[in-house]
Amino acid sequence: MIVEAEAYGGPIDGPWPDSAAHSFRGPTPRSAVMFGPPGRLYTYRSHGIHVCANVVCAEDGVAGAVLLRAAVIEDGAPLAAARRGPTVAPVAFARGPGNLCSALGITLQDNGIDLLDPHGPVRLELGVPLDAAEGPRVGVSTAADRPWRYWVSGRPEVSAYRRSPRAPTPGASD
DNA sequence: GGTAAGATCAGC
DNA sequence: CTGATCTTACCT
C-alpha cells in the first residue's frame, strides 16, 4: 500500500513545467517513458546506487509521473526482509524510494512495463482513497518549495523530510 | 571525450 | 555530516 508519493511534471511548455523533473528538458533515452502512455513504470538509477520507481500519469505524449516514496508491506514480509537485510525493521522495509524498490524487487529491467497488465511482473491496483497531507518534495534542488509530495499522516512508513542542501533559501520562487 | 551533479541511504 | 558509486546530460 503506497503511503507516500511525489508528483513530477515536464518541459517548460507543457501543462506542468517542472525544473526538478527528468523530463524538464524534453525526452531523453532515460526519461522517454515519462512521455509515453500512462500506467507504465518509469525506473531510473539514483546516485549510482539505488533504483527509484514512478508511475506515469499523463496522457501519451505529455510528461508527468509520480515517484513512489514509501509503502506498507502488507504481504510477503519474509521476502522483503530477505531483500532488505536482517537489521531493517519492517516499518522501514519500503521507506524511501530506493528502499521501496529494493523491498519490492523492482529493477531497471522493469522500466517501461505496463503496471495495469494483470500478468506483468509489477502491478498496480487502485485502493480506497486515503486522507493525504501535502508538502515540499524531498531532495530536489530546484522548485524546492512546490508542495507536490503527498503522504498519509501518522504513518511510520513515511520517509523523513530532507531538503536538498543545494536548494535555494526556502520561499525563493521557482 | 571530460566532468559535475544527482527525485538516496546508512553509518559515524 | 559524509562516503559510496555510476549514470546522465551538458559542455568543449
PDB file of N, CA and C in Angstrom, chain A residues 41-144:
ATOM      1  N   LEU A  41       5.565   1.921 -15.872  1.00  0.00           N
ATOM      2  CA  LEU A  41       6.554   2.091 -14.811  1.00  0.00           C
ATOM      3  C   LEU A  41       7.790   2.797 -15.369  1.00  0.00           C
ATOM      4  N   TYR A  42       8.212   3.867 -14.700  1.00  0.00           N
ATOM      5  CA  TYR A  42       9.462   4.548 -15.059  1.00  0.00           C
ATOM      6  C   TYR A  42      10.462   4.336 -13.937  1.00  0.00           C
ATOM      7  N   THR A  43      11.534   3.606 -14.222  1.00  0.00           N
ATOM      8  CA  THR A  43      12.571   3.394 -13.215  1.00  0.00           C
ATOM      9  C   THR A  43      13.868   4.041 -13.672  1.00  0.00           C
ATOM     10  N   TYR A  44      14.643   4.511 -12.726  1.00  0.00           N
ATOM     11  CA  TYR A  44      15.942   5.113 -13.040  1.00  0.00           C
ATOM     12  C   TYR A  44      16.908   4.830 -11.885  1.00  0.00           C
ATOM     13  N   ARG A  45      18.205   4.945 -12.160  1.00  0.00           N
ATOM     14  CA  ARG A  45      19.192   4.752 -11.112  1.00  0.00           C
ATOM     15  C   ARG A  45      19.506   6.083 -10.447  1.00  0.00           C
ATOM     16  N   SER A  46      19.487   6.063  -9.138  1.00  0.00           N
ATOM     17  CA  SER A  46      19.705   7.277  -8.374  1.00  0.00           C
ATOM     18  C   SER A  46      21.056   7.234  -7.683  1.00  0.00           C
ATOM     19  N   HIS A  47      21.860   8.260  -7.882  1.00  0.00           N
ATOM     20  CA  HIS A  47      23.165   8.390  -7.243  1.00  0.00           C
ATOM     21  C   HIS A  47      24.049   7.177  -7.468  1.00  0.00           C
ATOM     22  N   GLY A  48      23.866   6.527  -8.612  1.00  0.00           N
ATOM     23  CA  GLY A  48      24.716   5.401  -8.954  1.00  0.00           C
ATOM     24  C   GLY A  48      24.473   4.151  -8.148  1.00  0.00           C
ATOM     25  N   ILE A  49      23.521   4.189  -7.228  1.00  0.00           N
ATOM     26  CA  ILE A  49      23.374   3.100  -6.267  1.00  0.00           C
ATOM     27  C   ILE A  49      21.969   2.526  -6.248  1.00  0.00           C
ATOM     28  N   HIS A  50      20.985   3.401  -6.125  1.00  0.00           N
ATOM     29  CA  HIS A  50      19.622   2.942  -5.902  1.00  0.00           C
ATOM     30  C   HIS A  50      18.766   2.978  -7.163  1.00  0.00           C
ATOM     31  N   VAL A  51      17.656   2.266  -7.116  1.00  0.00           N
ATOM     32  CA  VAL A  51      16.654   2.333  -8.176  1.00  0.00           C
ATOM     33  C   VAL A  51      15.417   3.013  -7.599  1.00  0.00           C
ATOM     34  N   CYS A  52      14.822   3.930  -8.371  1.00  0.00           N
ATOM     35  CA  CYS A  52      13.587   4.575  -7.953  1.00  0.00           C
ATOM     36  C   CYS A  52      12.502   4.291  -8.980  1.00  0.00           C
ATOM     37  N   ALA A  53      11.250   4.240  -8.518  1.00  0.00           N
ATOM     38  CA  ALA A  53      10.130   3.851  -9.386  1.00  0.00           C
ATOM     39  C   ALA A  53       9.065   4.943  -9.433  1.00  0.00           C
ATOM     40  N   ASN A  54       8.580   5.199 -10.644  1.00  0.00           N
ATOM     41  CA  ASN A  54       7.497   6.157 -10.856  1.00  0.00           C
ATOM     42  C   ASN A  54       6.360   5.500 -11.620  1.00  0.00           C
ATOM     43  N   VAL A  55       5.155   6.026 -11.405  1.00  0.00           N
ATOM     44  CA  VAL A  55       4.008   5.655 -12.220  1.00  0.00           C
ATOM     45  C   VAL A  55       3.743   6.801 -13.193  1.00  0.00           C
ATOM     46  N   VAL A  56       3.790   6.506 -14.487  1.00  0.00           N
ATOM     47  CA  VAL A  56       3.489   7.528 -15.485  1.00  0.00           C
ATOM     48  C   VAL A  56       1.990   7.825 -15.431  1.00  0.00           C
ATOM     49  N   CYS A  57       1.663   9.127 -15.372  1.00  0.00           N
ATOM     50  CA  CYS A  57       0.271   9.502 -15.104  1.00  0.00           C
ATOM     51  C   CYS A  57      -0.376  10.344 -16.195  1.00  0.00           C
ATOM     52  N   ALA A  58       0.409  11.012 -17.018  1.00  0.00           N
ATOM     53  CA  ALA A  58      -0.179  11.901 -18.022  1.00  0.00           C
ATOM     54  C   ALA A  58      -0.472  11.140 -19.313  1.00  0.00           C
ATOM     55  N   GLU A  59      -1.313  11.736 -20.144  1.00  0.00           N
ATOM     56  CA  GLU A  59      -1.675  11.109 -21.408  1.00  0.00           C
ATOM     57  C   GLU A  59      -0.450  10.938 -22.299  1.00  0.00           C
ATOM     58  N   ASP A  60      -0.551  10.026 -23.231  1.00  0.00           N
ATOM     59  CA  ASP A  60       0.555   9.736 -24.148  1.00  0.00           C
ATOM     60  C   ASP A  60       1.025  11.013 -24.836  1.00  0.00           C
ATOM     61  N   GLY A  61       2.316  11.255 -24.788  1.00  0.00           N
ATOM     62  CA  GLY A  61       2.871  12.451 -25.400  1.00  0.00           C
ATOM     63  C   GLY A  61       3.128  13.583 -24.423  1.00  0.00           C
ATOM     64  N   VAL A  62       2.573  13.479 -23.224  1.00  0.00           N
ATOM     65  CA  VAL A  62       2.750  14.503 -22.193  1.00  0.00           C
ATOM     66  C   VAL A  62       3.515  13.895 -21.025  1.00  0.00           C
ATOM     67  N   ALA A  63       4.540  14.616 -20.530  1.00  0.00           N
ATOM     68  CA  ALA A  63       5.347  14.102 -19.433  1.00  0.00           C
ATOM     69  C   ALA A  63       4.683  14.377 -18.091  1.00  0.00           C
ATOM     70  N   GLY A  64       4.555  13.363 -17.283  1.00  0.00           N
ATOM     71  CA  GLY A  64       4.003  13.501 -15.938  1.00  0.00           C
ATOM     72  C   GLY A  64       4.067  12.160 -15.244  1.00  0.00           C
ATOM     73  N   ALA A  65       4.575  12.145 -14.015  1.00  0.00           N
ATOM     74  CA  ALA A  65       4.725  10.879 -13.317  1.00  0.00           C
ATOM     75  C   ALA A  65       4.704  11.113 -11.818  1.00  0.00           C
ATOM     76  N   VAL A  66       4.519  10.018 -11.086  1.00  0.00           N
ATOM     77  CA  VAL A  66       4.506  10.084  -9.631  1.00  0.00           C
ATOM     78  C   VAL A  66       5.565   9.136  -9.093  1.00  0.00           C
ATOM     79  N   LEU A  67       6.489   9.689  -8.322  1.00  0.00           N
ATOM     80  CA  LEU A  67       7.541   8.893  -7.687  1.00  0.00           C
ATOM     81  C   LEU A  67       6.983   8.203  -6.445  1.00  0.00           C
ATOM     82  N   LEU A  68       7.170   6.894  -6.373  1.00  0.00           N
ATOM     83  CA  LEU A  68       6.700   6.140  -5.212  1.00  0.00           C
ATOM     84  C   LEU A  68       7.758   6.230  -4.116  1.00  0.00           C
ATOM     85  N   ARG A  69       7.401   6.882  -3.013  1.00  0.00           N
ATOM     86  CA  ARG A  69       8.396   7.167  -1.986  1.00  0.00           C
ATOM     87  C   ARG A  69       8.331   6.246  -0.771  1.00  0.00           C
ATOM     88  N   ALA A  70       7.160   5.692  -0.484  1.00  0.00           N
ATOM     89  CA  ALA A  70       7.076   4.798   0.672  1.00  0.00           C
ATOM     90  C   ALA A  70       5.822   3.942   0.572  1.00  0.00           C
ATOM     91  N   ALA A  71       5.906   2.759   1.168  1.00  0.00           N
ATOM     92  CA  ALA A  71       4.773   1.840   1.117  1.00  0.00           C
ATOM     93  C   ALA A  71       4.753   0.964   2.360  1.00  0.00           C
ATOM     94  N   VAL A  72       3.569   0.425   2.653  1.00  0.00           N
ATOM     95  CA  VAL A  72       3.410  -0.573   3.700  1.00  0.00           C
ATOM     96  C   VAL A  72       3.461  -1.944   3.034  1.00  0.00           C
ATOM     97  N   ILE A  73       4.307  -2.821   3.544  1.00  0.00           N
ATOM     98  CA  ILE A  73       4.362  -4.183   3.027  1.00  0.00           C
ATOM     99  C   ILE A  73       3.257  -4.982   3.707  1.00  0.00           C
ATOM    100  N   GLU A  74       2.200  -5.279   2.967  1.00  0.00           N
ATOM    101  CA  GLU A  74       1.056  -5.970   3.558  1.00  0.00           C
ATOM    102  C   GLU A  74       1.164  -7.472   3.420  1.00  0.00           C
ATOM    103  N   ASP A  75       1.960  -7.916   2.459  1.00  0.00           N
ATOM    104  CA  ASP A  75       2.098  -9.351   2.207  1.00  0.00           C
ATOM    105  C   ASP A  75       3.538  -9.626   1.785  1.00  0.00           C
ATOM    106  N   GLY A  76       4.013 -10.821   2.043  1.00  0.00           N
ATOM    107  CA  GLY A  76       5.359 -11.174   1.616  1.00  0.00           C
ATOM    108  C   GLY A  76       6.454 -10.544   2.449  1.00  0.00           C
ATOM    109  N   ALA A  77       6.179 -10.290   3.721  1.00  0.00           N
ATOM    110  CA  ALA A  77       7.174  -9.660   4.585  1.00  0.00           C
ATOM    111  C   ALA A  77       8.494 -10.447   4.661  1.00  0.00           C
ATOM    112  N   PRO A  78       8.453 -11.763   4.715  1.00  0.00           N
ATOM    113  CA  PRO A  78       9.731 -12.501   4.772  1.00  0.00           C
ATOM    114  C   PRO A  78      10.611 -12.244   3.550  1.00  0.00           C
ATOM    115  N   LEU A  79       9.991 -12.145   2.382  1.00  0.00           N
ATOM    116  CA  LEU A  79      10.760 -11.862   1.174  1.00  0.00           C
ATOM    117  C   LEU A  79      11.345 -10.453   1.221  1.00  0.00           C
ATOM    118  N   ALA A  80      10.521  -9.511   1.655  1.00  0.00           N
ATOM    119  CA  ALA A  80      11.001  -8.131   1.784  1.00  0.00           C
ATOM    120  C   ALA A  80      12.152  -8.063   2.781  1.00  0.00           C
ATOM    121  N   ALA A  81      12.027  -8.789   3.870  1.00  0.00           N
ATOM    122  CA  ALA A  81      13.070  -8.806   4.893  1.00  0.00           C
ATOM    123  C   ALA A  81      14.371  -9.373   4.329  1.00  0.00           C
ATOM    124  N   ALA A  82      14.252 -10.430   3.535  1.00  0.00           N
ATOM    125  CA  ALA A  82      15.442 -11.035   2.938  1.00  0.00           C
ATOM    126  C   ALA A  82      16.129 -10.064   1.995  1.00  0.00           C
ATOM    127  N   ARG A  83      15.329  -9.288   1.267  1.00  0.00           N
ATOM    128  CA  ARG A  83      15.905  -8.335   0.318  1.00  0.00           C
ATOM    129  C   ARG A  83      16.546  -7.147   1.026  1.00  0.00           C
ATOM    130  N   ARG A  84      15.982  -6.757   2.155  1.00  0.00           N
ATOM    131  CA  ARG A  84      16.456  -5.538   2.830  1.00  0.00           C
ATOM    132  C   ARG A  84      17.561  -5.808   3.839  1.00  0.00           C
ATOM    133  N   GLY A  85      17.650  -7.036   4.293  1.00  0.00           N
ATOM    134  CA  GLY A  85      18.696  -7.345   5.255  1.00  0.00           C
ATOM    135  C   GLY A  85      18.160  -7.492   6.661  1.00  0.00           C
ATOM    136  N   PRO A  86      18.924  -8.182   7.507  1.00  0.00           N
ATOM    137  CA  PRO A  86      18.457  -8.585   8.834  1.00  0.00           C
ATOM    138  C   PRO A  86      18.327  -7.439   9.843  1.00  0.00           C
ATOM    139  N   THR A  87      18.954  -6.318   9.569  1.00  0.00           N
ATOM    140  CA  THR A  87      18.930  -5.236  10.564  1.00  0.00           C
ATOM    141  C   THR A  87      17.794  -4.236  10.340  1.00  0.00           C
ATOM    142  N   VAL A  88      17.015  -4.443   9.251  1.00  0.00           N
ATOM    143  CA  VAL A  88      15.990  -3.464   8.907  1.00  0.00           C
ATOM    144  C   VAL A  88      14.634  -3.823   9.524  1.00  0.00           C
ATOM    145  N   ALA A  89      14.032  -2.862  10.221  1.00  0.00           N
ATOM    146  CA  ALA A  89      12.717  -3.070  10.831  1.00  0.00           C
ATOM    147  C   ALA A  89      11.640  -3.109   9.752  1.00  0.00           C
ATOM    148  N   PRO A  90      10.590  -3.889   9.979  1.00  0.00           N
ATOM    149  CA  PRO A  90       9.503  -3.995   8.987  1.00  0.00           C
ATOM    150  C   PRO A  90       8.937  -2.638   8.569  1.00  0.00           C
ATOM    151  N   VAL A  91       8.846  -1.720   9.491  1.00  0.00           N
ATOM    152  CA  VAL A  91       8.288  -0.417   9.183  1.00  0.00           C
ATOM    153  C   VAL A  91       9.162   0.343   8.175  1.00  0.00           C
ATOM    154  N   ALA A  92      10.416  -0.064   8.044  1.00  0.00           N
ATOM    155  CA  ALA A  92      11.345   0.622   7.146  1.00  0.00           C
ATOM    156  C   ALA A  92      11.635  -0.181   5.878  1.00  0.00           C
ATOM    157  N   PHE A  93      10.938  -1.275   5.693  1.00  0.00           N
ATOM    158  CA  PHE A  93      11.187  -2.107   4.512  1.00  0.00           C
ATOM    159  C   PHE A  93      11.098  -1.285   3.227  1.00  0.00           C
ATOM    160  N   ALA A  94      10.034  -0.494   3.105  1.00  0.00           N
ATOM    161  CA  ALA A  94       9.822   0.280   1.865  1.00  0.00           C
ATOM    162  C   ALA A  94       9.709   1.761   2.183  1.00  0.00           C
ATOM    163  N   ARG A  95      10.516   2.229   3.125  1.00  0.00           N
ATOM    164  CA  ARG A  95      10.522   3.652   3.496  1.00  0.00           C
ATOM    165  C   ARG A  95      11.631   4.370   2.741  1.00  0.00           C
ATOM    166  N   GLY A  96      11.253   5.231   1.832  1.00  0.00           N
ATOM    167  CA  GLY A  96      12.208   5.875   0.924  1.00  0.00           C
ATOM    168  C   GLY A  96      12.151   5.196  -0.441  1.00  0.00           C
ATOM    169  N   PRO A  97      12.306   5.973  -1.526  1.00  0.00           N
ATOM    170  CA  PRO A  97      12.127   5.445  -2.882  1.00  0.00           C
ATOM    171  C   PRO A  97      13.120   4.347  -3.255  1.00  0.00           C
ATOM    172  N   GLY A  98      14.354   4.462  -2.779  1.00  0.00           N
ATOM    173  CA  GLY A  98      15.337   3.426  -3.064  1.00  0.00           C
ATOM    174  C   GLY A  98      15.020   2.152  -2.304  1.00  0.00           C
ATOM    175  N   ASN A  99      14.660   2.312  -1.068  1.00  0.00           N
ATOM    176  CA  ASN A  99      14.310   1.155  -0.248  1.00  0.00           C
ATOM    177  C   ASN A  99      13.051   0.466  -0.754  1.00  0.00           C
ATOM    178  N   LEU A 100      12.106   1.250  -1.235  1.00  0.00           N
ATOM    179  CA  LEU A 100      10.862   0.683  -1.761  1.00  0.00           C
ATOM    180  C   LEU A 100      11.154  -0.260  -2.924  1.00  0.00           C
ATOM    181  N   CYS A 101      12.001   0.165  -3.840  1.00  0.00           N
ATOM    182  CA  CYS A 101      12.340  -0.696  -4.977  1.00  0.00           C
ATOM    183  C   CYS A 101      13.109  -1.917  -4.525  1.00  0.00           C
ATOM    184  N   SER A 102      13.966  -1.726  -3.546  1.00  0.00           N
ATOM    185  CA  SER A 102      14.716  -2.860  -3.016  1.00  0.00           C
ATOM    186  C   SER A 102      13.772  -3.896  -2.412  1.00  0.00           C
ATOM    187  N   ALA A 103      12.838  -3.429  -1.593  1.00  0.00           N
ATOM    188  CA  ALA A 103      11.920  -4.340  -0.907  1.00  0.00           C
ATOM    189  C   ALA A 103      11.004  -5.070  -1.882  1.00  0.00           C
ATOM    190  N   LEU A 104      10.588  -4.363  -2.940  1.00  0.00           N
ATOM    191  CA  LEU A 104       9.654  -4.957  -3.894  1.00  0.00           C
ATOM    192  C   LEU A 104      10.362  -5.697  -5.032  1.00  0.00           C
ATOM    193  N   GLY A 105      11.684  -5.570  -5.079  1.00  0.00           N
ATOM    194  CA  GLY A 105      12.417  -6.250  -6.139  1.00  0.00           C
ATOM    195  C   GLY A 105      12.292  -5.580  -7.491  1.00  0.00           C
ATOM    196  N   ILE A 106      11.986  -4.290  -7.519  1.00  0.00           N
ATOM    197  CA  ILE A 106      11.874  -3.540  -8.768  1.00  0.00           C
ATOM    198  C   ILE A 106      13.272  -3.149  -9.244  1.00  0.00           C
ATOM    199  N   THR A 107      13.571  -3.399 -10.517  1.00  0.00           N
ATOM    200  CA  THR A 107      14.898  -3.108 -11.066  1.00  0.00           C
ATOM    201  C   THR A 107      14.778  -2.263 -12.327  1.00  0.00           C
ATOM    202  N   LEU A 108      15.933  -1.885 -12.866  1.00  0.00           N
ATOM    203  CA  LEU A 108      15.938  -1.114 -14.113  1.00  0.00           C
ATOM    204  C   LEU A 108      15.372  -1.940 -15.263  1.00  0.00           C
ATOM    205  N   GLN A 109      15.411  -3.246 -15.125  1.00  0.00           N
ATOM    206  CA  GLN A 109      14.841  -4.120 -16.158  1.00  0.00           C
ATOM    207  C   GLN A 109      13.339  -3.897 -16.305  1.00  0.00           C
ATOM    208  N   ASP A 110      12.722  -3.414 -15.270  1.00  0.00           N
ATOM    209  CA  ASP A 110      11.266  -3.240 -15.272  1.00  0.00           C
ATOM    210  C   ASP A 110      10.837  -1.909 -15.894  1.00  0.00           C
ATOM    211  N   ASN A 111      11.791  -1.091 -16.294  1.00  0.00           N
ATOM    212  CA  ASN A 111      11.449   0.205 -16.873  1.00  0.00           C
ATOM    213  C   ASN A 111      10.536   0.036 -18.083  1.00  0.00           C
ATOM    214  N   GLY A 112       9.426   0.785 -18.083  1.00  0.00           N
ATOM    215  CA  GLY A 112       8.534   0.788 -19.234  1.00  0.00           C
ATOM    216  C   GLY A 112       7.422  -0.235 -19.215  1.00  0.00           C
ATOM    217  N   ILE A 113       7.402  -1.124 -18.239  1.00  0.00           N
ATOM    218  CA  ILE A 113       6.353  -2.148 -18.236  1.00  0.00           C
ATOM    219  C   ILE A 113       4.996  -1.536 -17.896  1.00  0.00           C
ATOM    220  N   ASP A 114       3.947  -2.231 -18.313  1.00  0.00           N
ATOM    221  CA  ASP A 114       2.570  -1.795 -18.071  1.00  0.00           C
ATOM    222  C   ASP A 114       2.125  -2.285 -16.694  1.00  0.00           C
ATOM    223  N   LEU A 115       1.931  -1.335 -15.776  1.00  0.00           N
ATOM    224  CA  LEU A 115       1.573  -1.695 -14.396  1.00  0.00           C
ATOM    225  C   LEU A 115       0.149  -2.217 -14.281  1.00  0.00           C
ATOM    226  N   LEU A 116      -0.647  -2.018 -15.323  1.00  0.00           N
ATOM    227  CA  LEU A 116      -2.039  -2.454 -15.287  1.00  0.00           C
ATOM    228  C   LEU A 116      -2.235  -3.808 -15.958  1.00  0.00           C
ATOM    229  N   ASP A 117      -1.152  -4.363 -16.476  1.00  0.00           N
ATOM    230  CA  ASP A 117      -1.223  -5.700 -17.073  1.00  0.00           C
ATOM    231  C   ASP A 117      -1.299  -6.735 -15.951  1.00  0.00           C
ATOM    232  N   PRO A 118      -2.411  -7.457 -15.863  1.00  0.00           N
ATOM    233  CA  PRO A 118      -2.574  -8.413 -14.750  1.00  0.00           C
ATOM    234  C   PRO A 118      -1.543  -9.536 -14.756  1.00  0.00           C
ATOM    235  N   HIS A 119      -0.828  -9.691 -15.867  1.00  0.00           N
ATOM    236  CA  HIS A 119       0.176 -10.738 -15.926  1.00  0.00           C
ATOM    237  C   HIS A 119       1.598 -10.179 -15.823  1.00  0.00           C
ATOM    238  N   GLY A 120       1.719  -8.873 -15.614  1.00  0.00           N
ATOM    239  CA  GLY A 120       3.039  -8.248 -15.567  1.00  0.00           C
ATOM    240  C   GLY A 120       3.784  -8.567 -14.290  1.00  0.00           C
ATOM    241  N   PRO A 121       5.098  -8.349 -14.281  1.00  0.00           N
ATOM    242  CA  PRO A 121       5.924  -8.647 -13.103  1.00  0.00           C
ATOM    243  C   PRO A 121       5.722  -7.648 -11.959  1.00  0.00           C
ATOM    244  N   VAL A 122       5.306  -6.443 -12.275  1.00  0.00           N
ATOM    245  CA  VAL A 122       4.984  -5.447 -11.247  1.00  0.00           C
ATOM    246  C   VAL A 122       3.611  -4.889 -11.588  1.00  0.00           C
ATOM    247  N   ARG A 123       2.712  -4.898 -10.624  1.00  0.00           N
ATOM    248  CA  ARG A 123       1.342  -4.476 -10.895  1.00  0.00           C
ATOM    249  C   ARG A 123       0.882  -3.421  -9.897  1.00  0.00           C
ATOM    250  N   LEU A 124      -0.064  -2.594 -10.346  1.00  0.00           N
ATOM    251  CA  LEU A 124      -0.619  -1.543  -9.514  1.00  0.00           C
ATOM    252  C   LEU A 124      -2.126  -1.701  -9.450  1.00  0.00           C
ATOM    253  N   GLU A 125      -2.674  -1.656  -8.235  1.00  0.00           N
ATOM    254  CA  GLU A 125      -4.122  -1.718  -8.065  1.00  0.00           C
ATOM    255  C   GLU A 125      -4.582  -0.455  -7.358  1.00  0.00           C
ATOM    256  N   LEU A 126      -5.739   0.049  -7.754  1.00  0.00           N
ATOM    257  CA  LEU A 126      -6.290   1.210  -7.064  1.00  0.00           C
ATOM    258  C   LEU A 126      -6.926   0.756  -5.763  1.00  0.00           C
ATOM    259  N   GLY A 127      -6.660   1.498  -4.677  1.00  0.00           N
ATOM    260  CA  GLY A 127      -7.226   1.173  -3.380  1.00  0.00           C
ATOM    261  C   GLY A 127      -8.257   2.210  -2.976  1.00  0.00           C
ATOM    262  N   VAL A 128      -8.592   2.200  -1.708  1.00  0.00           N
ATOM    263  CA  VAL A 128      -9.542   3.192  -1.215  1.00  0.00           C
ATOM    264  C   VAL A 128      -8.828   4.542  -1.104  1.00  0.00           C
ATOM    265  N   PRO A 129      -9.562   5.649  -1.315  1.00  0.00           N
ATOM    266  CA  PRO A 129      -8.948   6.964  -1.160  1.00  0.00           C
ATOM    267  C   PRO A 129      -8.469   7.151   0.282  1.00  0.00           C
ATOM    268  N   LEU A 130      -7.277   7.718   0.433  1.00  0.00           N
ATOM    269  CA  LEU A 130      -6.730   7.974   1.767  1.00  0.00           C
ATOM    270  C   LEU A 130      -6.599   9.477   1.971  1.00  0.00           C
ATOM    271  N   ASP A 131      -6.711   9.891   3.200  1.00  0.00           N
ATOM    272  CA  ASP A 131      -6.560  11.298   3.544  1.00  0.00           C
ATOM    273  C   ASP A 131      -5.070  11.640   3.518  1.00  0.00           C
ATOM    274  N   ALA A 132      -4.665  12.489   2.579  1.00  0.00           N
ATOM    275  CA  ALA A 132      -3.236  12.765   2.395  1.00  0.00           C
ATOM    276  C   ALA A 132      -2.868  14.173   2.828  1.00  0.00           C
ATOM    277  N   ALA A 133      -1.720  14.266   3.487  1.00  0.00           N
ATOM    278  CA  ALA A 133      -1.124  15.568   3.764  1.00  0.00           C
ATOM    279  C   ALA A 133      -0.233  15.937   2.579  1.00  0.00           C
ATOM    280  N   GLU A 134       0.109  17.215   2.441  1.00  0.00           N
ATOM    281  CA  GLU A 134       0.970  17.619   1.338  1.00  0.00           C
ATOM    282  C   GLU A 134       2.062  18.561   1.812  1.00  0.00           C
ATOM    283  N   GLY A 135       3.175  18.560   1.095  1.00  0.00           N
ATOM    284  CA  GLY A 135       4.292  19.424   1.438  1.00  0.00           C
ATOM    285  C   GLY A 135       5.340  19.375   0.355  1.00  0.00           C
ATOM    286  N   PRO A 136       6.473  20.071   0.582  1.00  0.00           N
ATOM    287  CA  PRO A 136       7.518  20.133  -0.435  1.00  0.00           C
ATOM    288  C   PRO A 136       8.163  18.788  -0.711  1.00  0.00           C
ATOM    289  N   ARG A 137       8.683  18.628  -1.910  1.00  0.00           N
ATOM    290  CA  ARG A 137       9.312  17.379  -2.301  1.00  0.00           C
ATOM    291  C   ARG A 137      10.687  17.231  -1.648  1.00  0.00           C
ATOM    292  N   VAL A 138      11.113  15.986  -1.540  1.00  0.00           N
ATOM    293  CA  VAL A 138      12.371  15.667  -0.865  1.00  0.00           C
ATOM    294  C   VAL A 138      13.525  15.672  -1.855  1.00  0.00           C
ATOM    295  N   GLY A 139      14.629  16.301  -1.446  1.00  0.00           N
ATOM    296  CA  GLY A 139      15.874  16.121  -2.178  1.00  0.00           C
ATOM    297  C   GLY A 139      16.054  16.910  -3.451  1.00  0.00           C
ATOM    298  N   VAL A 140      15.025  17.605  -3.925  1.00  0.00           N
ATOM    299  CA  VAL A 140      15.172  18.340  -5.177  1.00  0.00           C
ATOM    300  C   VAL A 140      15.851  19.684  -4.919  1.00  0.00           C
ATOM    301  N   SER A 141      16.715  20.088  -5.861  1.00  0.00           N
ATOM    302  CA  SER A 141      17.469  21.320  -5.667  1.00  0.00           C
ATOM    303  C   SER A 141      16.805  22.509  -6.358  1.00  0.00           C
ATOM    304  N   THR A 142      15.827  22.245  -7.232  1.00  0.00           N
ATOM    305  CA  THR A 142      15.061  23.329  -7.846  1.00  0.00           C
ATOM    306  C   THR A 142      13.584  23.075  -7.592  1.00  0.00           C
ATOM    307  N   ALA A 143      12.791  24.128  -7.728  1.00  0.00           N
ATOM    308  CA  ALA A 143      11.345  24.038  -7.441  1.00  0.00           C
ATOM    309  C   ALA A 143      11.131  23.366  -6.087  1.00  0.00           C
ATOM    310  N   ALA A 144      11.993  23.729  -5.124  1.00  0.00           N
ATOM    311  CA  ALA A 144      12.073  23.007  -3.856  1.00  0.00           C
ATOM    312  C   ALA A 144      10.873  23.238  -2.932  1.00  0.00           C
TER     313      ALA A 144
END
